[in-house]
Amino acid sequence: AMAAPDLKRRRISEEDVESGKSFPKNKIKVLLLEGVSAKGIQILKDDGFQVEALKTALTEDELVEKVKDLHILGIRSKTQVTRRVIEASNRLLAMACFCIGTDQVDLKAAQERGIPVFNAPFANTRSVAELIIGNIVGLSRRIGECTAQMHRGAWFKQAVG
């Protein structure tokens, strides 16, 4: 049997914990990258979390600086969370990948530090279904073919019924 990895969890200091209560939300720092939903950001802020939200991904060097005192990192598919980024963090409690996979995170490094990484594999299901239905309608109406013909100077008005 394989031995469990030696987890290097960070300890929460006594001054950060009120007697008998969990870690206070107003001390939890959250960084959300790549244009996460404004509604989601507001929900977290309203719940008392310290939230910083950026519209873009960050480079590895930028992330190394940002994660030093960060508790929760929320990313999408462009941000790469490398071993170097994870090892630069001293308080990271969790990482959220607001996308289908977790390929952009060094999962082994996260596991070694005891940092859970989760994703939202069904978050885009409705958007994908809408796109497929739109494509079906477009194909049935021959929109692509008609558009190409129109660009060549032809106009095919089709009326059935």
mmCIF file of C-alpha atoms in Angstrom:
data_model
loop_
_atom_site.group_PDB
_atom_site.id
_atom_site.type_symbol
_atom_site.label_atom_id
_atom_site.label_comp_id
_atom_site.label_asym_id
_atom_site.label_seq_id
_atom_site.Cartn_x
_atom_site.Cartn_y
_atom_site.Cartn_z
ATOM 1 C CA ALA A 1 0.000 0.000 0.000
ATOM 2 C CA MET A 2 1.170 3.487 -0.821
ATOM 3 C CA ALA A 3 1.851 5.773 2.143
ATOM 4 C CA ALA A 4 -0.230 8.908 2.472
ATOM 5 C CA PRO A 5 1.619 12.057 1.392
ATOM 6 C CA ASP A 6 3.119 14.185 4.145
ATOM 7 C CA LEU A 7 0.689 17.098 4.177
ATOM 8 C CA LYS A 8 2.222 20.465 4.884
ATOM 9 C CA ARG A 9 -0.918 22.255 6.088
ATOM 10 C CA ARG A 10 -0.645 25.756 7.331
ATOM 11 C CA ARG A 11 -1.895 26.275 10.854
ATOM 12 C CA ILE A 12 -4.346 29.061 11.553
ATOM 13 C CA SER A 13 -2.967 31.240 14.341
ATOM 14 C CA GLU A 14 -4.905 31.578 17.589
ATOM 15 C CA GLU A 15 -5.449 35.327 17.052
ATOM 16 C CA ASP A 16 -7.271 34.484 13.799
ATOM 17 C CA VAL A 17 -9.744 32.190 15.514
ATOM 18 C CA GLU A 18 -12.458 33.374 17.851
ATOM 19 C CA SER A 19 -13.033 30.947 20.690
ATOM 20 C CA GLY A 20 -15.154 28.024 19.563
ATOM 21 C CA LYS A 21 -15.873 29.480 16.122
ATOM 22 C CA SER A 22 -14.505 28.773 12.677
ATOM 23 C CA PHE A 23 -12.145 31.060 10.795
ATOM 24 C CA PRO A 24 -13.918 34.450 10.445
ATOM 25 C CA LYS A 25 -15.172 35.132 6.919
ATOM 26 C CA ASN A 26 -14.125 38.775 7.061
ATOM 27 C CA LYS A 27 -10.494 37.631 7.295
ATOM 28 C CA ILE A 28 -10.686 35.239 4.330
ATOM 29 C CA LYS A 29 -9.061 36.747 1.242
ATOM 30 C CA VAL A 30 -10.469 35.579 -2.088
ATOM 31 C CA LEU A 31 -8.946 36.271 -5.517
ATOM 32 C CA LEU A 32 -11.147 35.613 -8.554
ATOM 33 C CA LEU A 33 -9.554 35.820 -12.001
ATOM 34 C CA GLU A 34 -10.684 35.903 -15.620
ATOM 35 C CA GLY A 35 -13.980 37.731 -15.274
ATOM 36 C CA VAL A 36 -15.892 35.544 -12.867
ATOM 37 C CA SER A 37 -19.611 36.408 -12.679
ATOM 38 C CA ALA A 38 -20.338 39.788 -11.064
ATOM 39 C CA LYS A 39 -23.280 38.202 -9.241
ATOM 40 C CA GLY A 40 -20.994 35.544 -7.726
ATOM 41 C CA ILE A 41 -18.494 38.201 -6.654
ATOM 42 C CA GLN A 42 -21.268 40.212 -4.989
ATOM 43 C CA ILE A 43 -22.616 37.147 -3.158
ATOM 44 C CA LEU A 44 -19.176 36.510 -1.645
ATOM 45 C CA LYS A 45 -18.720 40.175 -0.697
ATOM 46 C CA ASP A 46 -22.201 40.327 0.838
ATOM 47 C CA ASP A 47 -21.336 37.222 2.858
ATOM 48 C CA GLY A 48 -18.347 39.061 4.357
ATOM 49 C CA PHE A 49 -15.384 37.720 2.386
ATOM 50 C CA GLN A 50 -12.556 40.036 1.245
ATOM 51 C CA VAL A 51 -12.845 39.669 -2.538
ATOM 52 C CA GLU A 52 -10.545 40.935 -5.271
ATOM 53 C CA ALA A 53 -11.752 40.222 -8.794
ATOM 54 C CA LEU A 54 -9.763 40.738 -11.987
ATOM 55 C CA LYS A 55 -11.006 40.490 -15.582
ATOM 56 C CA THR A 56 -7.867 38.735 -16.871
ATOM 57 C CA ALA A 57 -5.584 35.827 -16.066
ATOM 58 C CA LEU A 58 -2.275 36.506 -14.319
ATOM 59 C CA THR A 59 1.213 35.344 -15.255
ATOM 60 C CA GLU A 60 3.056 32.909 -13.020
ATOM 61 C CA ASP A 61 5.173 35.735 -11.540
ATOM 62 C CA GLU A 62 2.076 37.839 -10.830
ATOM 63 C CA LEU A 63 0.329 34.872 -9.199
ATOM 64 C CA VAL A 64 3.360 34.126 -7.020
ATOM 65 C CA GLU A 65 3.016 37.638 -5.563
ATOM 66 C CA LYS A 66 -0.787 37.513 -5.224
ATOM 67 C CA VAL A 67 -1.050 34.124 -3.449
ATOM 68 C CA LYS A 68 1.268 34.904 -0.531
ATOM 69 C CA ASP A 69 -1.520 35.792 1.920
ATOM 70 C CA LEU A 70 -4.440 34.489 -0.104
ATOM 71 C CA HIS A 71 -6.942 31.947 1.250
ATOM 72 C CA ILE A 72 -9.059 31.084 -1.805
ATOM 73 C CA LEU A 73 -8.128 31.308 -5.486
ATOM 74 C CA GLY A 74 -10.828 31.154 -8.154
ATOM 75 C CA ILE A 75 -9.739 30.752 -11.774
ATOM 76 C CA ARG A 76 -11.019 29.842 -15.197
ATOM 77 C CA SER A 77 -9.169 28.035 -17.978
ATOM 78 C CA LYS A 78 -6.414 30.530 -18.899
ATOM 79 C CA THR A 79 -4.726 30.824 -15.499
ATOM 80 C CA GLN A 80 -1.929 28.317 -14.889
ATOM 81 C CA VAL A 81 -1.395 27.434 -11.221
ATOM 82 C CA THR A 82 2.047 25.842 -11.158
ATOM 83 C CA ARG A 83 3.981 24.176 -8.354
ATOM 84 C CA ARG A 84 5.901 27.444 -7.922
ATOM 85 C CA VAL A 85 2.638 29.354 -7.373
ATOM 86 C CA ILE A 86 1.326 26.783 -4.892
ATOM 87 C CA GLU A 87 4.607 26.703 -2.971
ATOM 88 C CA ALA A 88 4.585 30.524 -2.766
ATOM 89 C CA SER A 89 1.261 30.429 -0.914
ATOM 90 C CA ASN A 90 1.316 30.262 2.861
ATOM 91 C CA ARG A 91 -2.419 30.416 3.611
ATOM 92 C CA LEU A 92 -4.176 28.904 0.581
ATOM 93 C CA LEU A 93 -7.153 26.853 1.775
ATOM 94 C CA ALA A 94 -8.808 25.955 -1.545
ATOM 95 C CA MET A 95 -8.727 26.522 -5.304
ATOM 96 C CA ALA A 96 -11.825 26.756 -7.452
ATOM 97 C CA CYS A 97 -11.661 26.121 -11.199
ATOM 98 C CA PHE A 98 -14.775 27.680 -12.708
ATOM 99 C CA CYS A 99 -14.528 25.514 -15.803
ATOM 100 C CA ILE A 100 -14.812 21.906 -16.917
ATOM 101 C CA GLY A 101 -11.380 20.583 -15.895
ATOM 102 C CA THR A 102 -8.484 21.129 -13.530
ATOM 103 C CA ASP A 103 -5.647 20.657 -16.058
ATOM 104 C CA GLN A 104 -4.381 24.179 -15.412
ATOM 105 C CA VAL A 105 -3.530 23.357 -11.770
ATOM 106 C CA ASP A 106 -0.561 21.293 -10.567
ATOM 107 C CA LEU A 107 -2.780 18.861 -8.665
ATOM 108 C CA LYS A 108 0.160 16.925 -7.193
ATOM 109 C CA ALA A 109 1.609 20.098 -5.645
ATOM 110 C CA ALA A 110 -1.836 21.057 -4.321
ATOM 111 C CA GLN A 111 -2.315 17.586 -2.819
ATOM 112 C CA GLU A 112 1.107 17.724 -1.160
ATOM 113 C CA ARG A 113 0.075 20.976 0.552
ATOM 114 C CA GLY A 114 -3.388 19.651 1.471
ATOM 115 C CA ILE A 115 -5.158 22.200 -0.742
ATOM 116 C CA PRO A 116 -8.422 20.940 -2.223
ATOM 117 C CA VAL A 117 -9.051 21.818 -5.877
ATOM 118 C CA PHE A 118 -12.563 21.652 -7.261
ATOM 119 C CA ASN A 119 -14.209 22.491 -10.548
ATOM 120 C CA ALA A 120 -17.648 23.059 -12.032
ATOM 121 C CA PRO A 121 -17.951 20.478 -14.813
ATOM 122 C CA PHE A 122 -21.613 21.185 -15.566
ATOM 123 C CA ALA A 123 -21.507 24.981 -15.288
ATOM 124 C CA ASN A 124 -21.610 25.463 -19.071
ATOM 125 C CA THR A 125 -24.192 22.788 -19.870
ATOM 126 C CA ARG A 126 -26.997 25.260 -20.610
ATOM 127 C CA SER A 127 -24.767 27.438 -22.831
ATOM 128 C CA VAL A 128 -23.609 24.408 -24.798
ATOM 129 C CA ALA A 129 -27.199 23.205 -25.236
ATOM 130 C CA GLU A 130 -28.227 26.674 -26.485
ATOM 131 C CA LEU A 131 -25.331 26.697 -28.951
ATOM 132 C CA ILE A 132 -26.240 23.247 -30.287
ATOM 133 C CA ILE A 133 -29.905 24.227 -30.736
ATOM 134 C CA GLY A 134 -28.803 27.420 -32.509
ATOM 135 C CA ASN A 135 -26.541 25.395 -34.808
ATOM 136 C CA ILE A 136 -29.354 22.951 -35.596
ATOM 137 C CA VAL A 137 -31.646 25.841 -36.557
ATOM 138 C CA GLY A 138 -28.844 27.430 -38.632
ATOM 139 C CA LEU A 139 -28.152 24.173 -40.466
ATOM 140 C CA SER A 140 -31.827 23.487 -41.104
ATOM 141 C CA ARG A 141 -32.276 26.999 -42.518
ATOM 142 C CA ARG A 142 -29.028 26.645 -44.552
ATOM 143 C CA ILE A 143 -27.758 29.940 -43.096
ATOM 144 C CA GLY A 144 -24.093 29.181 -43.785
ATOM 145 C CA GLU A 145 -24.747 28.211 -47.407
ATOM 146 C CA CYS A 146 -27.009 31.220 -48.017
ATOM 147 C CA THR A 147 -24.514 33.604 -46.402
ATOM 148 C CA ALA A 148 -21.723 32.308 -48.648
ATOM 149 C CA GLN A 149 -23.947 32.731 -51.724
ATOM 150 C CA MET A 150 -24.911 36.251 -50.642
ATOM 151 C CA HIS A 151 -21.236 37.213 -50.365
ATOM 152 C CA ARG A 152 -20.853 35.997 -53.959
ATOM 153 C CA GLY A 153 -23.679 38.322 -55.043
ATOM 154 C CA ALA A 154 -26.594 35.886 -55.130
ATOM 155 C CA TRP A 155 -29.785 36.234 -53.113
ATOM 156 C CA PHE A 156 -31.899 33.177 -52.467
ATOM 157 C CA LYS A 157 -35.173 34.157 -50.919
ATOM 158 C CA GLN A 158 -36.888 31.008 -49.825
ATOM 159 C CA ALA A 159 -40.546 30.897 -48.927
ATOM 160 C CA VAL A 160 -42.290 27.649 -48.223
ATOM 161 C CA GLY A 161 -46.011 27.288 -47.693
#
